[in-house]
Amino acid sequence: MPCATKAIPTAVVVELAEPVRARLGRLAASVTALEQARSAGKFTPVHDAWWAAACKAHGDRDGTRALIEVLLLGRHLHHEYLVTGLAAALRAGTLTAGAVALEARKAAEADDAPATTADPEPDRASVTFLTERRLAHLPPDNRPLPSVAAYDQLLRPRRPADHSAVEGETP
């Protein structure tokens, strides 16, 4: 039995299909760009491993967004430092773009600093959290400790209320 729907004009079908075609074109372009980056060595297996771990931990959408944030760090950091940051963050299990940025900057600073003694545990990841790093560079806090003396009056026992006046009795 044939379908009992009206025929849709070809112009409407073309108009509705254009956004879908555009999306598919963008998807194909992004896949092509990813393959080009892989073949050029700009998207390494470390990138793939970090992306897979981030997607597993945060879900596909948020993991991919984190990867995009990491890739945007490449505008300000050299590729080798970015890969080093990705590897350190992956080893430590910190799957955020902030952790990657911090580790990449640490690698860049270590590269600029003179060589020191070797790390006793080179395979163990030592991740410095951003809050700790910021607190380490703050001047000491010389303010006096806050006082709670004004609240001590709330802790003093109250005198029992005279209920006889409330009840209308005379003493």
PDB file of C-alpha atoms in Angstrom:
ATOM      1  CA  MET A   1       0.000   0.000   0.000  1.00  0.00           C
ATOM      2  CA  PRO A   2       1.534   3.348  -0.974  1.00  0.00           C
ATOM      3  CA  CYS A   3       2.297   6.010   1.624  1.00  0.00           C
ATOM      4  CA  ALA A   4      -0.478   8.556   2.014  1.00  0.00           C
ATOM      5  CA  THR A   5       1.714  11.614   2.442  1.00  0.00           C
ATOM      6  CA  LYS A   6       1.982  14.625   0.204  1.00  0.00           C
ATOM      7  CA  ALA A   7       4.953  14.987  -2.097  1.00  0.00           C
ATOM      8  CA  ILE A   8       7.546  17.449  -0.804  1.00  0.00           C
ATOM      9  CA  PRO A   9       8.722  19.963  -3.399  1.00  0.00           C
ATOM     10  CA  THR A  10      12.310  19.476  -4.509  1.00  0.00           C
ATOM     11  CA  ALA A  11      13.270  23.028  -3.513  1.00  0.00           C
ATOM     12  CA  VAL A  12      12.258  22.339   0.098  1.00  0.00           C
ATOM     13  CA  VAL A  13      14.231  19.095   0.179  1.00  0.00           C
ATOM     14  CA  VAL A  14      17.324  20.869  -1.156  1.00  0.00           C
ATOM     15  CA  GLU A  15      16.871  23.668   1.360  1.00  0.00           C
ATOM     16  CA  LEU A  16      16.549  21.210   4.252  1.00  0.00           C
ATOM     17  CA  ALA A  17      19.440  19.082   3.079  1.00  0.00           C
ATOM     18  CA  GLU A  18      21.911  21.964   2.792  1.00  0.00           C
ATOM     19  CA  PRO A  19      22.621  22.262   6.575  1.00  0.00           C
ATOM     20  CA  VAL A  20      23.117  18.498   6.764  1.00  0.00           C
ATOM     21  CA  ARG A  21      25.499  18.595   3.804  1.00  0.00           C
ATOM     22  CA  ALA A  22      27.385  21.494   5.417  1.00  0.00           C
ATOM     23  CA  ARG A  23      27.725  19.560   8.681  1.00  0.00           C
ATOM     24  CA  LEU A  24      28.969  16.489   6.892  1.00  0.00           C
ATOM     25  CA  GLY A  25      31.431  18.644   4.980  1.00  0.00           C
ATOM     26  CA  ARG A  26      32.763  20.132   8.208  1.00  0.00           C
ATOM     27  CA  LEU A  27      33.016  16.652   9.732  1.00  0.00           C
ATOM     28  CA  ALA A  28      34.947  15.377   6.732  1.00  0.00           C
ATOM     29  CA  ALA A  29      37.216  18.435   6.855  1.00  0.00           C
ATOM     30  CA  SER A  30      37.901  17.900  10.562  1.00  0.00           C
ATOM     31  CA  VAL A  31      38.718  14.225  10.011  1.00  0.00           C
ATOM     32  CA  THR A  32      41.000  15.207   7.139  1.00  0.00           C
ATOM     33  CA  ALA A  33      42.682  17.849   9.310  1.00  0.00           C
ATOM     34  CA  LEU A  34      43.200  15.279  12.075  1.00  0.00           C
ATOM     35  CA  GLU A  35      44.739  12.819   9.641  1.00  0.00           C
ATOM     36  CA  GLN A  36      46.970  15.560   8.255  1.00  0.00           C
ATOM     37  CA  ALA A  37      48.102  16.501  11.760  1.00  0.00           C
ATOM     38  CA  ARG A  38      48.828  12.859  12.551  1.00  0.00           C
ATOM     39  CA  SER A  39      50.851  12.366   9.392  1.00  0.00           C
ATOM     40  CA  ALA A  40      52.785  15.592  10.062  1.00  0.00           C
ATOM     41  CA  GLY A  41      53.600  14.426  13.598  1.00  0.00           C
ATOM     42  CA  LYS A  42      51.638  17.239  15.257  1.00  0.00           C
ATOM     43  CA  PHE A  43      49.005  14.908  16.718  1.00  0.00           C
ATOM     44  CA  THR A  44      51.022  12.225  18.455  1.00  0.00           C
ATOM     45  CA  PRO A  45      50.030   8.952  20.131  1.00  0.00           C
ATOM     46  CA  VAL A  46      50.358  10.852  23.433  1.00  0.00           C
ATOM     47  CA  HIS A  47      47.605  13.190  22.213  1.00  0.00           C
ATOM     48  CA  ASP A  48      45.447  10.175  21.336  1.00  0.00           C
ATOM     49  CA  ALA A  49      46.051   8.489  24.692  1.00  0.00           C
ATOM     50  CA  TRP A  50      45.276  11.666  26.652  1.00  0.00           C
ATOM     51  CA  TRP A  51      42.164  12.317  24.560  1.00  0.00           C
ATOM     52  CA  ALA A  52      40.906   8.761  25.076  1.00  0.00           C
ATOM     53  CA  ALA A  53      41.506   9.001  28.831  1.00  0.00           C
ATOM     54  CA  ALA A  54      39.820  12.418  29.005  1.00  0.00           C
ATOM     55  CA  CYS A  55      36.792  11.113  27.087  1.00  0.00           C
ATOM     56  CA  LYS A  56      36.595   8.113  29.407  1.00  0.00           C
ATOM     57  CA  ALA A  57      36.800  10.298  32.516  1.00  0.00           C
ATOM     58  CA  HIS A  58      34.653  13.256  31.426  1.00  0.00           C
ATOM     59  CA  GLY A  59      32.533  11.906  28.569  1.00  0.00           C
ATOM     60  CA  ASP A  60      33.005  12.392  24.839  1.00  0.00           C
ATOM     61  CA  ARG A  61      31.805  15.998  24.685  1.00  0.00           C
ATOM     62  CA  ASP A  62      33.790  17.339  27.643  1.00  0.00           C
ATOM     63  CA  GLY A  63      36.843  15.218  26.835  1.00  0.00           C
ATOM     64  CA  THR A  64      36.904  16.605  23.308  1.00  0.00           C
ATOM     65  CA  ARG A  65      36.462  20.139  24.629  1.00  0.00           C
ATOM     66  CA  ALA A  66      39.427  19.593  26.940  1.00  0.00           C
ATOM     67  CA  LEU A  67      41.462  18.358  23.970  1.00  0.00           C
ATOM     68  CA  ILE A  68      40.534  21.480  22.015  1.00  0.00           C
ATOM     69  CA  GLU A  69      41.714  23.622  24.947  1.00  0.00           C
ATOM     70  CA  VAL A  70      44.992  21.670  24.958  1.00  0.00           C
ATOM     71  CA  LEU A  71      45.405  22.131  21.224  1.00  0.00           C
ATOM     72  CA  LEU A  72      44.832  25.863  21.621  1.00  0.00           C
ATOM     73  CA  LEU A  73      47.730  25.914  24.082  1.00  0.00           C
ATOM     74  CA  GLY A  74      49.890  25.190  21.045  1.00  0.00           C
ATOM     75  CA  ARG A  75      49.482  28.843  20.088  1.00  0.00           C
ATOM     76  CA  HIS A  76      51.586  29.828  23.101  1.00  0.00           C
ATOM     77  CA  LEU A  77      53.750  26.776  23.801  1.00  0.00           C
ATOM     78  CA  HIS A  78      56.192  24.806  21.699  1.00  0.00           C
ATOM     79  CA  HIS A  79      54.935  21.450  20.504  1.00  0.00           C
ATOM     80  CA  GLU A  80      57.577  19.444  22.401  1.00  0.00           C
ATOM     81  CA  TYR A  81      56.621  21.077  25.705  1.00  0.00           C
ATOM     82  CA  LEU A  82      52.952  20.484  25.014  1.00  0.00           C
ATOM     83  CA  VAL A  83      53.582  16.774  24.388  1.00  0.00           C
ATOM     84  CA  THR A  84      55.693  16.617  27.557  1.00  0.00           C
ATOM     85  CA  GLY A  85      52.855  18.250  29.499  1.00  0.00           C
ATOM     86  CA  LEU A  86      50.328  15.820  28.024  1.00  0.00           C
ATOM     87  CA  ALA A  87      52.481  12.836  28.992  1.00  0.00           C
ATOM     88  CA  ALA A  88      53.035  14.103  32.552  1.00  0.00           C
ATOM     89  CA  ALA A  89      49.352  14.881  33.055  1.00  0.00           C
ATOM     90  CA  LEU A  90      48.377  11.491  31.637  1.00  0.00           C
ATOM     91  CA  ARG A  91      50.782   9.662  33.980  1.00  0.00           C
ATOM     92  CA  ALA A  92      49.421  11.581  36.945  1.00  0.00           C
ATOM     93  CA  GLY A  93      45.806  11.090  35.895  1.00  0.00           C
ATOM     94  CA  THR A  94      45.043  14.818  35.772  1.00  0.00           C
ATOM     95  CA  LEU A  95      42.997  15.072  32.614  1.00  0.00           C
ATOM     96  CA  THR A  96      42.401  18.809  32.392  1.00  0.00           C
ATOM     97  CA  ALA A  97      43.819  21.417  30.071  1.00  0.00           C
ATOM     98  CA  GLY A  98      45.038  23.407  33.078  1.00  0.00           C
ATOM     99  CA  ALA A  99      47.169  20.510  34.270  1.00  0.00           C
ATOM    100  CA  VAL A 100      48.621  20.055  30.794  1.00  0.00           C
ATOM    101  CA  ALA A 101      49.421  23.773  30.581  1.00  0.00           C
ATOM    102  CA  LEU A 102      51.109  23.732  33.968  1.00  0.00           C
ATOM    103  CA  GLU A 103      53.192  20.666  33.149  1.00  0.00           C
ATOM    104  CA  ALA A 104      54.143  22.073  29.743  1.00  0.00           C
ATOM    105  CA  ARG A 105      55.259  25.342  31.310  1.00  0.00           C
ATOM    106  CA  LYS A 106      57.235  23.443  33.929  1.00  0.00           C
ATOM    107  CA  ALA A 107      58.976  21.554  31.120  1.00  0.00           C
ATOM    108  CA  ALA A 108      59.727  24.821  29.342  1.00  0.00           C
ATOM    109  CA  GLU A 109      61.127  26.374  32.533  1.00  0.00           C
ATOM    110  CA  ALA A 110      63.216  23.277  33.229  1.00  0.00           C
ATOM    111  CA  ASP A 111      64.604  23.471  29.708  1.00  0.00           C
ATOM    112  CA  ASP A 112      65.585  27.111  30.248  1.00  0.00           C
ATOM    113  CA  ALA A 113      67.094  26.423  33.702  1.00  0.00           C
ATOM    114  CA  PRO A 114      70.616  25.041  34.054  1.00  0.00           C
ATOM    115  CA  ALA A 115      70.898  21.283  34.379  1.00  0.00           C
ATOM    116  CA  THR A 116      70.615  19.947  37.925  1.00  0.00           C
ATOM    117  CA  THR A 117      70.996  16.526  39.452  1.00  0.00           C
ATOM    118  CA  ALA A 118      68.892  13.753  37.996  1.00  0.00           C
ATOM    119  CA  ASP A 119      65.473  13.016  39.435  1.00  0.00           C
ATOM    120  CA  PRO A 120      65.659   9.962  41.735  1.00  0.00           C
ATOM    121  CA  GLU A 121      62.375   8.630  40.316  1.00  0.00           C
ATOM    122  CA  PRO A 122      62.219   9.739  36.664  1.00  0.00           C
ATOM    123  CA  ASP A 123      59.210   7.601  35.762  1.00  0.00           C
ATOM    124  CA  ARG A 124      57.010   8.914  38.593  1.00  0.00           C
ATOM    125  CA  ALA A 125      54.933  11.938  37.633  1.00  0.00           C
ATOM    126  CA  SER A 126      55.269  14.915  39.920  1.00  0.00           C
ATOM    127  CA  VAL A 127      52.362  17.212  39.256  1.00  0.00           C
ATOM    128  CA  THR A 128      52.276  20.581  40.964  1.00  0.00           C
ATOM    129  CA  PHE A 129      48.739  21.762  41.408  1.00  0.00           C
ATOM    130  CA  LEU A 130      47.978  25.307  40.337  1.00  0.00           C
ATOM    131  CA  THR A 131      46.808  26.386  43.805  1.00  0.00           C
ATOM    132  CA  GLU A 132      50.019  25.117  45.431  1.00  0.00           C
ATOM    133  CA  ARG A 133      52.094  26.871  42.814  1.00  0.00           C
ATOM    134  CA  ARG A 134      50.273  30.163  43.341  1.00  0.00           C
ATOM    135  CA  LEU A 135      50.507  29.891  47.137  1.00  0.00           C
ATOM    136  CA  ALA A 136      54.247  29.225  46.937  1.00  0.00           C
ATOM    137  CA  HIS A 137      54.770  32.602  45.264  1.00  0.00           C
ATOM    138  CA  LEU A 138      52.626  34.659  47.654  1.00  0.00           C
ATOM    139  CA  PRO A 139      54.193  36.871  50.336  1.00  0.00           C
ATOM    140  CA  PRO A 140      53.628  35.788  53.950  1.00  0.00           C
ATOM    141  CA  ASP A 141      50.340  36.837  55.526  1.00  0.00           C
ATOM    142  CA  ASN A 142      51.143  39.052  58.545  1.00  0.00           C
ATOM    143  CA  ARG A 143      47.575  39.950  59.445  1.00  0.00           C
ATOM    144  CA  PRO A 144      46.365  39.044  62.953  1.00  0.00           C
ATOM    145  CA  LEU A 145      44.156  36.004  63.247  1.00  0.00           C
ATOM    146  CA  PRO A 146      40.444  36.791  63.315  1.00  0.00           C
ATOM    147  CA  SER A 147      38.759  36.872  66.715  1.00  0.00           C
ATOM    148  CA  VAL A 148      35.490  35.203  67.593  1.00  0.00           C
ATOM    149  CA  ALA A 149      35.236  36.864  71.012  1.00  0.00           C
ATOM    150  CA  ALA A 150      32.123  38.790  69.969  1.00  0.00           C
ATOM    151  CA  TYR A 151      30.333  35.486  69.459  1.00  0.00           C
ATOM    152  CA  ASP A 152      31.165  34.214  72.964  1.00  0.00           C
ATOM    153  CA  GLN A 153      28.111  36.000  74.334  1.00  0.00           C
ATOM    154  CA  LEU A 154      25.960  33.615  72.321  1.00  0.00           C
ATOM    155  CA  LEU A 155      27.437  30.696  74.255  1.00  0.00           C
ATOM    156  CA  ARG A 156      26.609  32.063  77.731  1.00  0.00           C
ATOM    157  CA  PRO A 157      23.590  30.350  79.314  1.00  0.00           C
ATOM    158  CA  ARG A 158      20.501  32.501  79.480  1.00  0.00           C
ATOM    159  CA  ARG A 159      18.571  33.039  82.668  1.00  0.00           C
ATOM    160  CA  PRO A 160      15.322  31.101  82.729  1.00  0.00           C
ATOM    161  CA  ALA A 161      12.389  33.292  81.781  1.00  0.00           C
ATOM    162  CA  ASP A 162       9.823  34.127  84.438  1.00  0.00           C
ATOM    163  CA  HIS A 163       6.857  32.070  83.204  1.00  0.00           C
ATOM    164  CA  SER A 164       4.557  33.138  86.058  1.00  0.00           C
ATOM    165  CA  ALA A 165       4.086  36.615  84.603  1.00  0.00           C
ATOM    166  CA  VAL A 166       3.203  35.072  81.292  1.00  0.00           C
ATOM    167  CA  GLU A 167       0.616  32.783  82.785  1.00  0.00           C
ATOM    168  CA  GLY A 168      -1.066  35.586  84.707  1.00  0.00           C
ATOM    169  CA  GLU A 169      -0.123  34.336  88.202  1.00  0.00           C
ATOM    170  CA  THR A 170       0.972  36.694  90.904  1.00  0.00           C
ATOM    171  CA  PRO A 171       4.020  35.916  92.989  1.00  0.00           C
TER     172      PRO A 171
END
